[in-house]
Every structure is written in C-alpha cells, then in structure tokens.
PDB file of C-alpha atoms and ligand atoms in Angstrom:
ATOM      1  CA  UNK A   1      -0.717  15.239  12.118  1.00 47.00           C
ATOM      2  CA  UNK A   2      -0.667  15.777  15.624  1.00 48.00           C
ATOM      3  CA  UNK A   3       1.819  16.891  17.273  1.00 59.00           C
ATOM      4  CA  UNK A   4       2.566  13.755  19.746  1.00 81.00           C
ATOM      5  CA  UNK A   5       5.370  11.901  18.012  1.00 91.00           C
ATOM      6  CA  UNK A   6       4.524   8.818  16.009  1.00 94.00           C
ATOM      7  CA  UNK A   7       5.016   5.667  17.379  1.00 96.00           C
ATOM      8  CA  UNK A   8       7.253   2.810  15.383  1.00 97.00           C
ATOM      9  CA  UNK A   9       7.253  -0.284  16.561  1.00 98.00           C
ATOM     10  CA  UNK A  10      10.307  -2.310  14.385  1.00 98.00           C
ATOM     11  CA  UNK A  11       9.566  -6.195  14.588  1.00 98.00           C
ATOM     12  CA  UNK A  12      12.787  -7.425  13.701  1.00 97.00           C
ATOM     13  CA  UNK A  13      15.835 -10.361  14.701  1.00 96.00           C
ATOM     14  CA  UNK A  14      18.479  -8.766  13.573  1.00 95.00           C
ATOM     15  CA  UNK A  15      19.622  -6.314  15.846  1.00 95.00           C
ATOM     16  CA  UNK A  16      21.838  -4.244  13.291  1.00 95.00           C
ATOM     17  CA  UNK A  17      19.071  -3.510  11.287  1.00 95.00           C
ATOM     18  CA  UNK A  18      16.327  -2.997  13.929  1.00 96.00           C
ATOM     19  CA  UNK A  19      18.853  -0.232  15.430  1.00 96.00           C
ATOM     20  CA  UNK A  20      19.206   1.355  11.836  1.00 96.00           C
ATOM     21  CA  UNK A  21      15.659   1.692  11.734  1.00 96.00           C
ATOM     22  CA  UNK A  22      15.657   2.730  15.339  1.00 97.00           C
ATOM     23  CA  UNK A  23      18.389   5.648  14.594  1.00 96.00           C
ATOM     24  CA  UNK A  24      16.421   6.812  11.159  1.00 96.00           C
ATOM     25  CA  UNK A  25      13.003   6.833  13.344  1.00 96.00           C
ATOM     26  CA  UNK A  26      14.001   8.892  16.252  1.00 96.00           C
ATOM     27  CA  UNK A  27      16.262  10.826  13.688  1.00 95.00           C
ATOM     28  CA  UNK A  28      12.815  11.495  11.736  1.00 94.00           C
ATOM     29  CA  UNK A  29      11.168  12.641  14.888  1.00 94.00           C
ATOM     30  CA  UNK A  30       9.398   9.539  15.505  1.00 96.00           C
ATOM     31  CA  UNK A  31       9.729   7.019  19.239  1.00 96.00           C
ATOM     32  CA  UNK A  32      10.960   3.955  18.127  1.00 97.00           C
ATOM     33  CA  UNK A  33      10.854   0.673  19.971  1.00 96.00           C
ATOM     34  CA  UNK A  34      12.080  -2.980  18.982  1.00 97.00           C
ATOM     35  CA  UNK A  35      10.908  -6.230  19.843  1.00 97.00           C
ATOM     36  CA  UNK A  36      12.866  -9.526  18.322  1.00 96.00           C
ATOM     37  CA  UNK A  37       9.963 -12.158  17.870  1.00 96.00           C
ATOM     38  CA  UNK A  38       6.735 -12.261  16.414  1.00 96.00           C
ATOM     39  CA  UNK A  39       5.026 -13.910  19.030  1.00 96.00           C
ATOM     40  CA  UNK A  40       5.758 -11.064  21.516  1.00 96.00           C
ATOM     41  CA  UNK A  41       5.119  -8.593  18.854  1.00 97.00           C
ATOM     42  CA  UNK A  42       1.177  -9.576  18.762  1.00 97.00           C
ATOM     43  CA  UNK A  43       1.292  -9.579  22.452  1.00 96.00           C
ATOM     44  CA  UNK A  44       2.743  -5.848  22.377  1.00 97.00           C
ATOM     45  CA  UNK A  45       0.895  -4.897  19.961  1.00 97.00           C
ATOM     46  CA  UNK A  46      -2.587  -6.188  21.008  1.00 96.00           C
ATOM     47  CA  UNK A  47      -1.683  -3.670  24.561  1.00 96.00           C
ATOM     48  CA  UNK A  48      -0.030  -0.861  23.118  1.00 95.00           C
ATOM     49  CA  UNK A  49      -1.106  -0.188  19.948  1.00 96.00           C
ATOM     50  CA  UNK A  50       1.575   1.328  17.929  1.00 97.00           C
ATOM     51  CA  UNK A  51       1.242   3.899  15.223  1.00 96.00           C
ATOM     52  CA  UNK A  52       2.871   2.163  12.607  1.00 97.00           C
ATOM     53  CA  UNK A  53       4.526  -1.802  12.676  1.00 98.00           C
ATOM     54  CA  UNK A  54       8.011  -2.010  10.345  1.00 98.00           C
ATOM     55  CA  UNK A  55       7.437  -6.032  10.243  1.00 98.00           C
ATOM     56  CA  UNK A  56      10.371  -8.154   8.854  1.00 97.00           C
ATOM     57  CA  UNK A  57       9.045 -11.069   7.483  1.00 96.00           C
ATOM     58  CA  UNK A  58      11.855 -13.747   8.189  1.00 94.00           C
ATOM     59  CA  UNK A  59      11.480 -14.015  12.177  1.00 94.00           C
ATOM     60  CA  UNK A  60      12.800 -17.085  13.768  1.00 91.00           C
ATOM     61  CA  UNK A  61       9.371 -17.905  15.862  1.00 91.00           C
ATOM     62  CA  UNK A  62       6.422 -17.037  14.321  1.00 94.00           C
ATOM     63  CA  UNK A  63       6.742 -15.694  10.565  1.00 93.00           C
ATOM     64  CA  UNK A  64       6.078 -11.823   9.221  1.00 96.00           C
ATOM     65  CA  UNK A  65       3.214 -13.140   6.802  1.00 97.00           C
ATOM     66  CA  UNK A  66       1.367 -15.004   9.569  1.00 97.00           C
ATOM     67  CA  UNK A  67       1.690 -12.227  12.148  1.00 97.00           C
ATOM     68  CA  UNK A  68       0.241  -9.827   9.183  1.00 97.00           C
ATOM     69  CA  UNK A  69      -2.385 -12.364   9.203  1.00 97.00           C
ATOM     70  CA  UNK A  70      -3.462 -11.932  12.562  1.00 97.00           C
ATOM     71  CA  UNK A  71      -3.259  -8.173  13.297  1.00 97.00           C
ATOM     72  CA  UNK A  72      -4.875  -8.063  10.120  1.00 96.00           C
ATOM     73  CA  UNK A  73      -7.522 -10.292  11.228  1.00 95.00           C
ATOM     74  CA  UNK A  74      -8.375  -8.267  14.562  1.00 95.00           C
ATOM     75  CA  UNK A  75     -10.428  -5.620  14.861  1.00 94.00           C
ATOM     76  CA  UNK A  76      -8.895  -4.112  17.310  1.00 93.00           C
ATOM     77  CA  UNK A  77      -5.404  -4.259  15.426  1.00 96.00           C
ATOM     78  CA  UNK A  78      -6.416  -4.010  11.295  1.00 94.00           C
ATOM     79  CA  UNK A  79      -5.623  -0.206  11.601  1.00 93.00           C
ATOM     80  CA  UNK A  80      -2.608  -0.073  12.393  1.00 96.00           C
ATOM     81  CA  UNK A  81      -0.665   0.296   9.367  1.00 95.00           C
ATOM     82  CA  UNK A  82       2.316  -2.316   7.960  1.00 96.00           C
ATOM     83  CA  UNK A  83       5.074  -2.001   6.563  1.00 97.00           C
ATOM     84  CA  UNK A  84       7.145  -4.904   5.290  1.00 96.00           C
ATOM     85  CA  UNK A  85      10.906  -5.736   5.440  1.00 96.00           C
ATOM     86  CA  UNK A  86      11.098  -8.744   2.408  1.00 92.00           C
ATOM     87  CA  UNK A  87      13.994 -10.400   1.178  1.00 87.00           C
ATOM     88  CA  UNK A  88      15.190  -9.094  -2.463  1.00 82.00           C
ATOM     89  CA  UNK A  89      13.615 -11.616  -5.028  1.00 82.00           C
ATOM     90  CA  UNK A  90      10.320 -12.129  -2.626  1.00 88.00           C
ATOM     91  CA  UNK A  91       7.572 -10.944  -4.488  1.00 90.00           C
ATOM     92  CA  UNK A  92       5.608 -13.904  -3.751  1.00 93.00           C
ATOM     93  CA  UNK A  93       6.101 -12.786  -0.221  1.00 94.00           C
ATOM     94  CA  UNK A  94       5.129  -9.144  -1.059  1.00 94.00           C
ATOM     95  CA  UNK A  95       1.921 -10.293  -2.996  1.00 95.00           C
ATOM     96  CA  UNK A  96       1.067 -12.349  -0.253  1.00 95.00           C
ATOM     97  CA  UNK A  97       1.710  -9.637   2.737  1.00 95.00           C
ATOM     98  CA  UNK A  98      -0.552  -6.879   0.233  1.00 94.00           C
ATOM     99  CA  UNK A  99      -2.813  -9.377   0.245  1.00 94.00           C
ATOM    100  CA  UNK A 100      -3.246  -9.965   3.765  1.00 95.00           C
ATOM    101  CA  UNK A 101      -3.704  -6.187   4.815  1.00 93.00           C
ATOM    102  CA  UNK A 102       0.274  -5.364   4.533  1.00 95.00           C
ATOM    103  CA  UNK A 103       0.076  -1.129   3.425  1.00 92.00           C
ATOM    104  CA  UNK A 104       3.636  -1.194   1.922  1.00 92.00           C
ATOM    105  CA  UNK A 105       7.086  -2.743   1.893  1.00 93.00           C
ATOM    106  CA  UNK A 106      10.603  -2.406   1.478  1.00 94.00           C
ATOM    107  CA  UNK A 107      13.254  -4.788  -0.164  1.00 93.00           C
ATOM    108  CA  UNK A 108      16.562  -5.311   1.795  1.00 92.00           C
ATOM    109  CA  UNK A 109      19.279  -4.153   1.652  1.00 91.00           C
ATOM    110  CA  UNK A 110      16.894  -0.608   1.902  1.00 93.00           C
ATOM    111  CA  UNK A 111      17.743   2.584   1.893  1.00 92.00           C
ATOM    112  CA  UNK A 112      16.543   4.199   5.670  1.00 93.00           C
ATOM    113  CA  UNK A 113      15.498   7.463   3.594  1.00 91.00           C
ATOM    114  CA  UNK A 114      13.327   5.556   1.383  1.00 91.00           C
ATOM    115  CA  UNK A 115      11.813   3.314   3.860  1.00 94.00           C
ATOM    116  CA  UNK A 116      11.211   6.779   6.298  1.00 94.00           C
ATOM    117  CA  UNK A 117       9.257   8.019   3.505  1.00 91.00           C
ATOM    118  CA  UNK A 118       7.304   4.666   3.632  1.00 91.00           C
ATOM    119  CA  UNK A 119       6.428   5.400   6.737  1.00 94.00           C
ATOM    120  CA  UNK A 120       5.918   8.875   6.826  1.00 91.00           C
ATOM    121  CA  UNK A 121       3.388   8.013   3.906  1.00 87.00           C
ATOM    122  CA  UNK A 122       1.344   5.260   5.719  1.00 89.00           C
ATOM    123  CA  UNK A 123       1.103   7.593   8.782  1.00 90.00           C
ATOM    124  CA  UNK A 124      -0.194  10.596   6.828  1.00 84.00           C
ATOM    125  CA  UNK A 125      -2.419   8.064   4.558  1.00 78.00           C
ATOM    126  CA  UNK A 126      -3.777   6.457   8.030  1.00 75.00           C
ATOM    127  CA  UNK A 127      -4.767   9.837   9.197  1.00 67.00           C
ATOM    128  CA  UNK A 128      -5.994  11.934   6.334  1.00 52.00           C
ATOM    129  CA  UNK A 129      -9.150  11.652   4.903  1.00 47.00           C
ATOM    130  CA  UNK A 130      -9.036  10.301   1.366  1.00 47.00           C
ATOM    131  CA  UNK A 131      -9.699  13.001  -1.143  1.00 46.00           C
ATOM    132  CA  UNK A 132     -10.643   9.967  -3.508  1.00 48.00           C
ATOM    133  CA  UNK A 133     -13.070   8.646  -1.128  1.00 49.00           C
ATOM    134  CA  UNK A 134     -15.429   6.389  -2.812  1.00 50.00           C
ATOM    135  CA  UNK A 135     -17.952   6.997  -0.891  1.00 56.00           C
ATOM    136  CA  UNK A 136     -18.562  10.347  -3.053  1.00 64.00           C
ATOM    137  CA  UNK A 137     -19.986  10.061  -6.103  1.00 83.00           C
ATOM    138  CA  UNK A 138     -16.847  12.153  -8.165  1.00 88.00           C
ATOM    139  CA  UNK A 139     -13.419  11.234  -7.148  1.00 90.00           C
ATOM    140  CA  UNK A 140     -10.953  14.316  -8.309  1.00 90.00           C
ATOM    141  CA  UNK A 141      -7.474  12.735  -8.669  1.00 92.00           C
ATOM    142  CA  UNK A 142      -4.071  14.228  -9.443  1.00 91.00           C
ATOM    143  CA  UNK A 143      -5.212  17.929  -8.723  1.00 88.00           C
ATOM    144  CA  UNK A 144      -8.152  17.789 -11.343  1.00 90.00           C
ATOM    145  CA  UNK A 145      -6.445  16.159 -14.322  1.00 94.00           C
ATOM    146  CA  UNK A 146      -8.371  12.973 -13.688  1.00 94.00           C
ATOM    147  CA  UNK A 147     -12.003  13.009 -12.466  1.00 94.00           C
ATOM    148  CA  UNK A 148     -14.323   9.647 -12.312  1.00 93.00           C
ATOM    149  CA  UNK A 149     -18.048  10.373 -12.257  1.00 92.00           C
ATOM    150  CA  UNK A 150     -19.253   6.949 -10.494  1.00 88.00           C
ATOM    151  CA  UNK A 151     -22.918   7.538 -11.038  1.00 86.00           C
ATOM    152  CA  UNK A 152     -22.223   8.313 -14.480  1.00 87.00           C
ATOM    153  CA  UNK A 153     -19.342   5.876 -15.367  1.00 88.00           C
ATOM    154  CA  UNK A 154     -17.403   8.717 -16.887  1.00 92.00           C
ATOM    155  CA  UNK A 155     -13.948   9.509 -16.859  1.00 95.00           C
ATOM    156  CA  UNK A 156     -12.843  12.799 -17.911  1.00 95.00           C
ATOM    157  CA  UNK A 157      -9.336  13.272 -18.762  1.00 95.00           C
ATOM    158  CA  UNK A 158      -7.512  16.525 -18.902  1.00 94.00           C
ATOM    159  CA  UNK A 159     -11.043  17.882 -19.602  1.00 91.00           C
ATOM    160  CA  UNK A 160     -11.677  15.184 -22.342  1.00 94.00           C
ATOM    161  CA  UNK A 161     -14.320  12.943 -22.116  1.00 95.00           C
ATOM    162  CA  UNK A 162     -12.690   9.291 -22.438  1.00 96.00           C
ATOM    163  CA  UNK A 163     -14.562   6.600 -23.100  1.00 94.00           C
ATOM    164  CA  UNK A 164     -13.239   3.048 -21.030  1.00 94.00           C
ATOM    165  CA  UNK A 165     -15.032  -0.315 -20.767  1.00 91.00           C
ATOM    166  CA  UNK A 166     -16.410  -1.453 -17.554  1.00 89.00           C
ATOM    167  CA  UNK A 167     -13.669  -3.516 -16.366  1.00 91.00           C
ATOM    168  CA  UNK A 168     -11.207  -0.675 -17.478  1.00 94.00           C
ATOM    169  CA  UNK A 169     -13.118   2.022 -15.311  1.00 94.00           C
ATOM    170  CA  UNK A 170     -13.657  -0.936 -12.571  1.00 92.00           C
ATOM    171  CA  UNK A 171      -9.878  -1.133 -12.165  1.00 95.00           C
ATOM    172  CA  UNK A 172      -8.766   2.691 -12.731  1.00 96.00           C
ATOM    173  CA  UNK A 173     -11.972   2.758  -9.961  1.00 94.00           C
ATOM    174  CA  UNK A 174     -10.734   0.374  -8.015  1.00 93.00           C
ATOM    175  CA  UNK A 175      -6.192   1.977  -7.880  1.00 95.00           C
ATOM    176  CA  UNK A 176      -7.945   5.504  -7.797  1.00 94.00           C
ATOM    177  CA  UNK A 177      -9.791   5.125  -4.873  1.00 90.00           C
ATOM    178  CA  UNK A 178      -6.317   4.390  -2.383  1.00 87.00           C
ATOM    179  CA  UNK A 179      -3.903   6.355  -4.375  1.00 88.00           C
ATOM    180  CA  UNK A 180      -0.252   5.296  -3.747  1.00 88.00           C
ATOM    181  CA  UNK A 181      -1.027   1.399  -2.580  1.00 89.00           C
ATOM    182  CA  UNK A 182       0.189  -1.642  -4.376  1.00 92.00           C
ATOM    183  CA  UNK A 183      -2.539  -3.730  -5.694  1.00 94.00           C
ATOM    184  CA  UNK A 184      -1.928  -7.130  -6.767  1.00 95.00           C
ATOM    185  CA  UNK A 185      -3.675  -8.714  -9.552  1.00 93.00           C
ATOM    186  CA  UNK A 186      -5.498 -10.787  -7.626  1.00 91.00           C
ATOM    187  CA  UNK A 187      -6.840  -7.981  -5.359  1.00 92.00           C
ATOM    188  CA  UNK A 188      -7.645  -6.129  -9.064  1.00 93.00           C
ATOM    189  CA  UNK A 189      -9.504  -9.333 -10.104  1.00 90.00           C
ATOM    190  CA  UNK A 190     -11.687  -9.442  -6.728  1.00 87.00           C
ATOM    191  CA  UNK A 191     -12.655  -6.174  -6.990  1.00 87.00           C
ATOM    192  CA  UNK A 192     -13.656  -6.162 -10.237  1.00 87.00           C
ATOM    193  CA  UNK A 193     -14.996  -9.608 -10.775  1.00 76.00           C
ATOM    194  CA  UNK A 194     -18.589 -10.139 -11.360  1.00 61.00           C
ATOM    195  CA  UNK A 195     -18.977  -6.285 -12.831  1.00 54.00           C
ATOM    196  CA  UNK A 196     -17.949  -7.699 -16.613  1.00 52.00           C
ATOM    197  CA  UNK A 197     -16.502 -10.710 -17.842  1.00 61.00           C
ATOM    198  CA  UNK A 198     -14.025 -12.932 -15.898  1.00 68.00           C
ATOM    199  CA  UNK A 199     -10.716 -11.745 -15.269  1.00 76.00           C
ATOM    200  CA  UNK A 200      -7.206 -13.631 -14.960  1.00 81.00           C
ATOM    201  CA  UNK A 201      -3.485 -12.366 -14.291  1.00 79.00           C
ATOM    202  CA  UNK A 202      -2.931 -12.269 -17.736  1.00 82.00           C
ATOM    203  CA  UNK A 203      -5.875 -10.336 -18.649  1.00 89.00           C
ATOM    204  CA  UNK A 204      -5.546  -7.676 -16.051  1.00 93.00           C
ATOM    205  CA  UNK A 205      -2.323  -6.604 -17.548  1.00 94.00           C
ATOM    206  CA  UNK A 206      -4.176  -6.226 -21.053  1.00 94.00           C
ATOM    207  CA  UNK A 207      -6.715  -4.413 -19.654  1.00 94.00           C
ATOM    208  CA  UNK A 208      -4.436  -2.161 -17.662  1.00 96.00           C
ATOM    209  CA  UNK A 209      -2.432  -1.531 -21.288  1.00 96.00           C
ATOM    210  CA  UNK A 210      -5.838  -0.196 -22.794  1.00 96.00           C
ATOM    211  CA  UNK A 211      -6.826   1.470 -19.610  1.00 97.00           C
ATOM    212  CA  UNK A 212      -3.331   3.311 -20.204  1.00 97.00           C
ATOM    213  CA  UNK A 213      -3.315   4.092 -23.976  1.00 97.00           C
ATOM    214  CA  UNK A 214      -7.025   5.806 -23.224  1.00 96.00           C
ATOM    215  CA  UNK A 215      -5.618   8.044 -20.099  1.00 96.00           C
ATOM    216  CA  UNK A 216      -3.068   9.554 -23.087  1.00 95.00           C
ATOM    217  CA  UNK A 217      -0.406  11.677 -21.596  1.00 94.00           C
ATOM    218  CA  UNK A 218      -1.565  10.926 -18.293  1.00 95.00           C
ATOM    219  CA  UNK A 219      -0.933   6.947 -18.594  1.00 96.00           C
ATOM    220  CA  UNK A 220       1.481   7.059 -16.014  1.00 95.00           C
ATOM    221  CA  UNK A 221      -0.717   7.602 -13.195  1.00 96.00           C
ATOM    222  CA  UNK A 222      -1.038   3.675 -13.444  1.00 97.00           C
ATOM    223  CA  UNK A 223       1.744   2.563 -12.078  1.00 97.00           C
ATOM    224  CA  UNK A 224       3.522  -0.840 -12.833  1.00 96.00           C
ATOM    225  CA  UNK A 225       5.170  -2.135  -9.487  1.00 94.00           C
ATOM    226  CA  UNK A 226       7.461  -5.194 -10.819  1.00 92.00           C
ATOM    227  CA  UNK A 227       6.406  -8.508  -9.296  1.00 91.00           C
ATOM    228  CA  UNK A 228       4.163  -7.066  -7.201  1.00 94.00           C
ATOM    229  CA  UNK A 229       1.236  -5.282  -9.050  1.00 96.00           C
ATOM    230  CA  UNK A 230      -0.102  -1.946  -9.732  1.00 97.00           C
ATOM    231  CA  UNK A 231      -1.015   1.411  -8.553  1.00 95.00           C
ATOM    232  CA  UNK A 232      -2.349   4.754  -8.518  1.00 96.00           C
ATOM    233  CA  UNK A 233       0.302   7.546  -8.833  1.00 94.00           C
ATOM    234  CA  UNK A 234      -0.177   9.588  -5.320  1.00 86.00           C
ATOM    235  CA  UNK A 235       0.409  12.841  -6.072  1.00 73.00           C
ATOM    236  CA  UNK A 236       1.593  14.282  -2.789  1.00 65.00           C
ATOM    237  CA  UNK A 237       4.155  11.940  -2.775  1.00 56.00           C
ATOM    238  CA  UNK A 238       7.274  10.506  -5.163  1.00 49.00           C
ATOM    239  CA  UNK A 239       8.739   7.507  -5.054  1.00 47.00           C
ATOM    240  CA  UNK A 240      12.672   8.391  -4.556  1.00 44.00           C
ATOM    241  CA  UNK A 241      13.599   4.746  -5.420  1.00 42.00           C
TER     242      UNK A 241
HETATM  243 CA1   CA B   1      14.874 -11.302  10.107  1.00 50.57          CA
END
C-alpha cells in the first residue's frame, strides 16, 4: 500500500446510503466522493480514475450492470476494481455483475464493516502480486497446505499426493489461481471447457463435491457462495459475514 489514501468513488441515488458509505470510507482512512447517476459516473470515471468504484446497481439513468459493462469493457477503465451494492434476493444480478468484470459485492441492507473489508480486500488484491500467480509453474496456497504442480498436474495435499481428474484439477486450478473471488458456474465452465468432457451447472457442483471429498480436511478451502458460485478460501482474509 502506499501511503496516499485510497480513492472511493460511491455510485449511488440514494443519498442516505451513499453518505454511510461516505462516513465508513473517510472513517477507514480512505477520500470518498459520490456521484448520483451512472451516466456521469463513466464520465468521472473515464477522467479521474478512482481507486476503487462501490457501484449500486439500481440507478435511475443508466443501470449498475450496464455501467459494469462498459468500464469493464475499456482498457483504460477494466482495472479499476468493483464492488457491487445488489438488492437482497439478486443473485441473478450478482452472477451477471461477476460475470461482467464486477470483483465483489454486497447485499443491502449491509453492514459498513463488512462492506469496508470488501474494499479494503479489492484494494490490497488490485495491488499485490498474486502469490498464486499462474503464470508459475507451482502455485503454493493456504501457507503450503495446498500446492498445484501445473506442469505435472499434481496436487499435493497436506503433503499427500492426491490424485483429481482433469476437470477437478481444472477447476481447483482455475478458484486457486484468484483466491478470495466469486466464480460463477458459468465462468467455472469457460475456463475449463474443452480440457475434458462438457460441463453444465449441474455438473460443476458434482465435480466440485469430488474435488472436495479428495482435498480431505482441507475441503473447505472451496467455498460455496449461495446463488452466486464458488471460491477459493483467501487466507489473509475472513469473511466476517
Ligand atoms: Ca439505488
């Protein structure tokens, strides 16, 4: 981190909420600003490039999905990290947002301490340098407990050798390599597909079941995110919702 404070940019209608957020940023140590339409969020954005967008999704003008679209479609904007503000009961909305580029959300009514440590999270993720970078040839995950040999297709567990099926080590490949981001089935699918057989919804939750009884006592570092999808347990961070 440097030490210049982090700049928030909140893209939300409601005012009571946008100066919630406002409060928790500055509060947090961050410079908060808050802008009430889409429209003039891509406009703002495109100029002043923020650190981190909080994006509600239900803006009167131009909707939170379709201005994730666009930033996400830029090059000179896909950096900048996302996080979403969804209505509880969206998930469609939340699939769709991951989808598109979103790097997290929240579900109102939130808790400001939980969606801080959203942000705090994307900020640290968007400047560190992935210690399970594909690009090397061993990712070491959760302090050494988990290590994926990618010219060798192994996985060793806890020291123990474990033996997974393509697609299985495709997809613990695939959460491992962003540790802490939501994947959504489909994402899981296009990643995978064309390595082993063809995937669907349905089978990507079987797969992810024998994935997890292999991984033994460390199944959990596959997370289940209800509705949504699934992901890789970060270890330098927990979930306090
Ligand atoms: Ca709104």
């Amino acid at each position: 981190m440097t030490t210049a404070k982090a700049e928030v940019l909140i893209v939300e209608d409601e005012p009571e909420i946008a100066e919630l957020i406002e409060f928790h940023a500055e509060r947090a140590g961050m410079r908060a600003r808050t802008i009430h339409s889409g429209k003039l969020a891509l406009e703002l954005i495109r100029r002043e490039k923020p650190d981190v967008i909080v994006l509600d999704l239900m803006l009167p003008d131009l909707d939170g999905l379709e201005v994730c679209r666009r930033l996400k479609q830029s090059d000179d904007t896909r950096g900048i990290p996302i996080v979403m503000v969804t209505a509880k009961g969206e998930e469609a909305d939340i699939v769709a947002g991951i989808e598109l580029g979103a790097d997290d959300y929240v579900t109102k009514p939130f808790s400001p301490r939980v969606l801080m440590a959203r942000l705090r999270n994307v900020l640290r993720r968007n400047g560190a340098v992935d210690e399970a970078s594909p690009k090397n040839d061993r990712m070491i995950l959760l302090g050494g407990k988990i290590v994926i040999d990618l010219d060798r297709h192994e996985t060793v567990v806890e020291s123990r050798k474990v033996e997974l099926t393509l697609t299985e080590f495709g997809i613990l490949h695939y959460l491992a390599g962003r540790p802490g981001f939501v994947r959504t089935r489909d994402q899981i699918i296009g990643a995978v597909h064309g390595k082993s057989t063809v995937l669907s919804s349905r089978t990507v939750d079987v797969h992810i079941t024998a994935l997890r009884r292999k991984l033994g006592d460390m199944a959990d570092c596959v997370e289940t995110v209800r509705g949504v999808g699934y992901r890789f347990a970060d270890a330098s961070t927990s979930d306090d919702d």
